[in-house]
Amino acid sequence: MTDTTTHPVASAATVALTPAAPAVPAANPVLQTPPAAPADAAAYFAADLAFHADVSDVAATLAAAAATGADPGFVVVDTRSTASWNQGRVPGALHLPNALIPEQAERLLDRSVPVVTYCWGPGCNGATRAALALARLGYPVKEMLGGMEYWIREGFTYETGAGPVTPAADPLTAPAGPDDCGC
């Protein structure tokens, strides 16, 4: 059976009072899933900052502490293997490979001092595994985003057995001038 009833056409006043959702093209992968509500986004991003620190912030804090003789307020932990540690490490970092965390963390770390873990880089989840292990043991912990890869790519000095090395910054990952990126 076909519906033959007539439907009233919306008047201009009715249309003006009805907010229309913005049209999102079906092929738009960015907005296909809409952004979270602002309050939800704020909670998520605040939590993200509670779990992560970036290479530039860690480097700046360590440099300022070294220049003034102050305590940076955290300890940096390199979670990589001994061979990787020997290739280069963040100056002043403590070497605590993931496999040794359960047996050595209590001897090497103070539960009242926040720990910042790192591994090779964004393609490695060793720092995440270490942060999880340390959190389960009762340590306050953050993961350094970018790891050793971005420490080097941003041109920060690293230590080796032969001494310090200061690489040229990759212009695609670090500010071109003497200032920080402003973020």
Coordinates of C-alpha atoms in Angstrom, one line a residue:
M1 CA 0.0 0.0 0.0
T2 CA 1.3 3.4 -0.9
D3 CA 1.1 6.4 1.4
T4 CA -0.9 9.0 -0.4
T5 CA -1.2 11.5 2.4
T6 CA 0.2 14.9 1.9
H7 CA 2.9 16.3 4.2
P8 CA 3.1 19.9 5.0
V9 CA 6.2 21.7 3.7
A10 CA 8.2 23.4 6.4
S11 CA 7.9 27.1 6.4
A12 CA 10.9 29.4 6.3
A13 CA 10.4 30.2 10.0
T14 CA 10.5 26.5 10.9
V15 CA 13.7 26.0 8.9
A16 CA 15.4 29.0 10.5
L17 CA 14.8 27.7 14.0
T18 CA 16.1 24.2 13.3
P19 CA 19.9 24.1 13.6
A20 CA 21.4 22.0 10.9
A21 CA 24.4 19.7 11.6
P22 CA 27.3 20.7 9.4
A23 CA 27.4 18.5 6.4
V24 CA 30.5 16.2 6.6
P25 CA 31.4 14.5 3.4
A26 CA 31.4 10.7 3.7
A27 CA 35.0 10.6 2.5
N28 CA 36.3 12.9 5.3
P29 CA 38.2 10.6 7.6
V30 CA 39.0 13.3 10.1
L31 CA 35.4 14.1 10.9
Q32 CA 33.8 10.8 10.1
T33 CA 34.0 10.2 13.8
P34 CA 33.2 13.6 15.4
P35 CA 35.4 15.2 18.0
A36 CA 34.7 14.5 21.6
A37 CA 32.7 16.9 23.7
P38 CA 35.0 19.7 25.0
A39 CA 34.8 18.5 28.6
D40 CA 35.7 14.9 27.6
A41 CA 38.5 16.2 25.4
A42 CA 39.9 18.3 28.3
A43 CA 39.8 15.3 30.6
Y44 CA 41.6 13.1 28.0
F45 CA 44.3 15.6 27.3
A46 CA 44.9 16.4 30.9
A47 CA 45.3 12.7 31.5
D48 CA 47.7 12.4 28.6
L49 CA 49.9 15.1 30.1
A50 CA 49.9 13.3 33.4
F51 CA 51.3 10.2 31.6
H52 CA 53.7 11.8 29.1
A53 CA 56.5 14.3 28.9
D54 CA 58.1 15.4 25.7
V55 CA 61.8 15.3 24.9
S56 CA 62.1 19.1 24.7
D57 CA 60.6 19.6 28.2
V58 CA 62.8 16.9 29.7
A59 CA 65.9 18.4 28.1
A60 CA 65.1 21.9 29.1
T61 CA 64.4 20.9 32.7
L62 CA 67.6 18.9 33.0
A63 CA 69.6 21.7 31.5
A64 CA 68.1 24.3 33.8
A65 CA 68.8 22.0 36.8
A66 CA 72.4 21.4 35.7
A67 CA 73.0 25.1 35.2
T68 CA 71.7 26.0 38.7
G69 CA 72.7 22.9 40.6
A70 CA 69.1 22.3 41.3
D71 CA 67.3 19.0 41.5
P72 CA 65.1 18.5 38.3
G73 CA 62.5 16.8 40.5
F74 CA 62.5 13.5 38.5
V75 CA 64.9 10.8 37.5
V76 CA 65.3 9.7 33.9
V77 CA 65.4 5.9 33.3
D78 CA 66.7 4.3 30.1
T79 CA 64.9 1.0 29.8
R80 CA 66.9 -0.3 26.8
S81 CA 69.5 -3.1 26.7
T82 CA 73.1 -2.6 27.7
A83 CA 74.2 -2.6 24.0
S84 CA 71.7 0.2 23.3
W85 CA 72.8 2.1 26.4
N86 CA 76.4 1.9 25.3
Q87 CA 75.4 3.4 21.9
G88 CA 74.2 6.6 23.6
R89 CA 72.0 7.8 26.4
V90 CA 70.4 10.9 27.9
P91 CA 73.0 12.6 30.2
G92 CA 72.4 11.6 33.8
A93 CA 69.9 8.9 33.0
L94 CA 69.8 5.7 35.1
H95 CA 70.1 2.5 33.2
L96 CA 67.4 0.1 34.2
P97 CA 66.4 -2.4 31.5
N98 CA 62.9 -3.6 31.5
A99 CA 63.8 -7.2 32.4
L100 CA 65.6 -5.9 35.6
I101 CA 62.9 -3.6 36.9
P102 CA 61.3 -6.2 39.3
E103 CA 64.6 -7.0 41.0
Q104 CA 66.4 -3.7 40.9
A105 CA 63.9 -0.9 41.0
E106 CA 63.6 -0.8 44.8
R107 CA 67.4 -0.6 45.1
L108 CA 67.8 2.1 42.5
L109 CA 64.8 4.3 42.7
D110 CA 63.0 6.4 45.4
R111 CA 59.2 6.0 45.4
S112 CA 58.9 9.7 46.3
V113 CA 60.7 10.9 43.1
P114 CA 58.9 10.8 39.8
V115 CA 60.4 8.6 37.1
V116 CA 60.5 9.5 33.4
T117 CA 61.1 6.4 31.2
Y118 CA 62.4 6.2 27.7
C119 CA 63.4 3.7 25.1
W120 CA 64.4 3.9 21.4
G121 CA 61.6 6.0 20.0
P122 CA 57.9 6.1 18.9
G123 CA 58.1 2.7 17.2
C124 CA 59.2 1.0 20.5
N125 CA 56.9 0.4 23.5
G126 CA 59.7 -0.4 25.9
A127 CA 59.2 2.8 27.8
T128 CA 55.5 2.1 28.1
R129 CA 56.2 -1.4 29.4
A130 CA 58.7 0.0 31.9
A131 CA 56.3 2.8 33.0
L132 CA 53.6 0.1 33.6
A133 CA 56.0 -2.1 35.6
L134 CA 57.1 0.9 37.7
A135 CA 53.6 2.1 38.3
R136 CA 52.6 -1.4 39.4
L137 CA 55.5 -1.3 41.9
G138 CA 54.2 2.0 43.3
Y139 CA 56.4 4.6 41.5
P140 CA 55.0 7.9 40.1
V141 CA 56.0 7.6 36.4
K142 CA 55.7 9.4 33.0
E143 CA 56.9 8.2 29.6
M144 CA 59.1 10.5 27.5
L145 CA 57.5 10.7 24.1
G146 CA 59.9 10.3 21.2
G147 CA 62.6 8.4 23.2
M148 CA 66.2 8.4 22.3
E149 CA 65.4 8.9 18.6
Y150 CA 63.8 12.3 19.2
W151 CA 66.4 13.3 21.8
I152 CA 69.0 12.9 19.0
R153 CA 66.8 14.3 16.2
E154 CA 66.2 17.4 18.2
G155 CA 69.9 17.9 18.6
F156 CA 70.3 17.3 22.4
T157 CA 73.6 16.2 23.7
Y158 CA 73.8 12.5 24.6
E159 CA 76.5 10.5 26.4
T160 CA 78.5 7.6 25.1
G161 CA 81.5 5.7 26.6
A162 CA 83.7 8.0 24.5
G163 CA 82.1 11.2 25.9
P164 CA 79.3 13.5 25.0
V165 CA 78.0 13.9 21.4
T166 CA 75.9 16.8 20.2
P167 CA 74.2 16.0 16.9
A168 CA 72.9 18.5 14.5
A169 CA 69.2 18.9 14.9
D170 CA 66.9 17.6 12.2
P171 CA 65.2 20.7 10.8
L172 CA 61.9 18.8 10.4
T173 CA 61.7 17.9 14.1
A174 CA 63.3 20.8 15.9
P175 CA 63.1 24.6 15.6
A176 CA 65.4 26.1 13.1
G177 CA 66.5 29.0 15.4
P178 CA 67.7 29.2 18.9
D179 CA 64.2 29.4 20.3
D180 CA 62.0 26.5 21.3
C181 CA 59.0 25.7 19.2
G182 CA 56.7 27.7 21.4
C183 CA 54.5 24.8 22.3

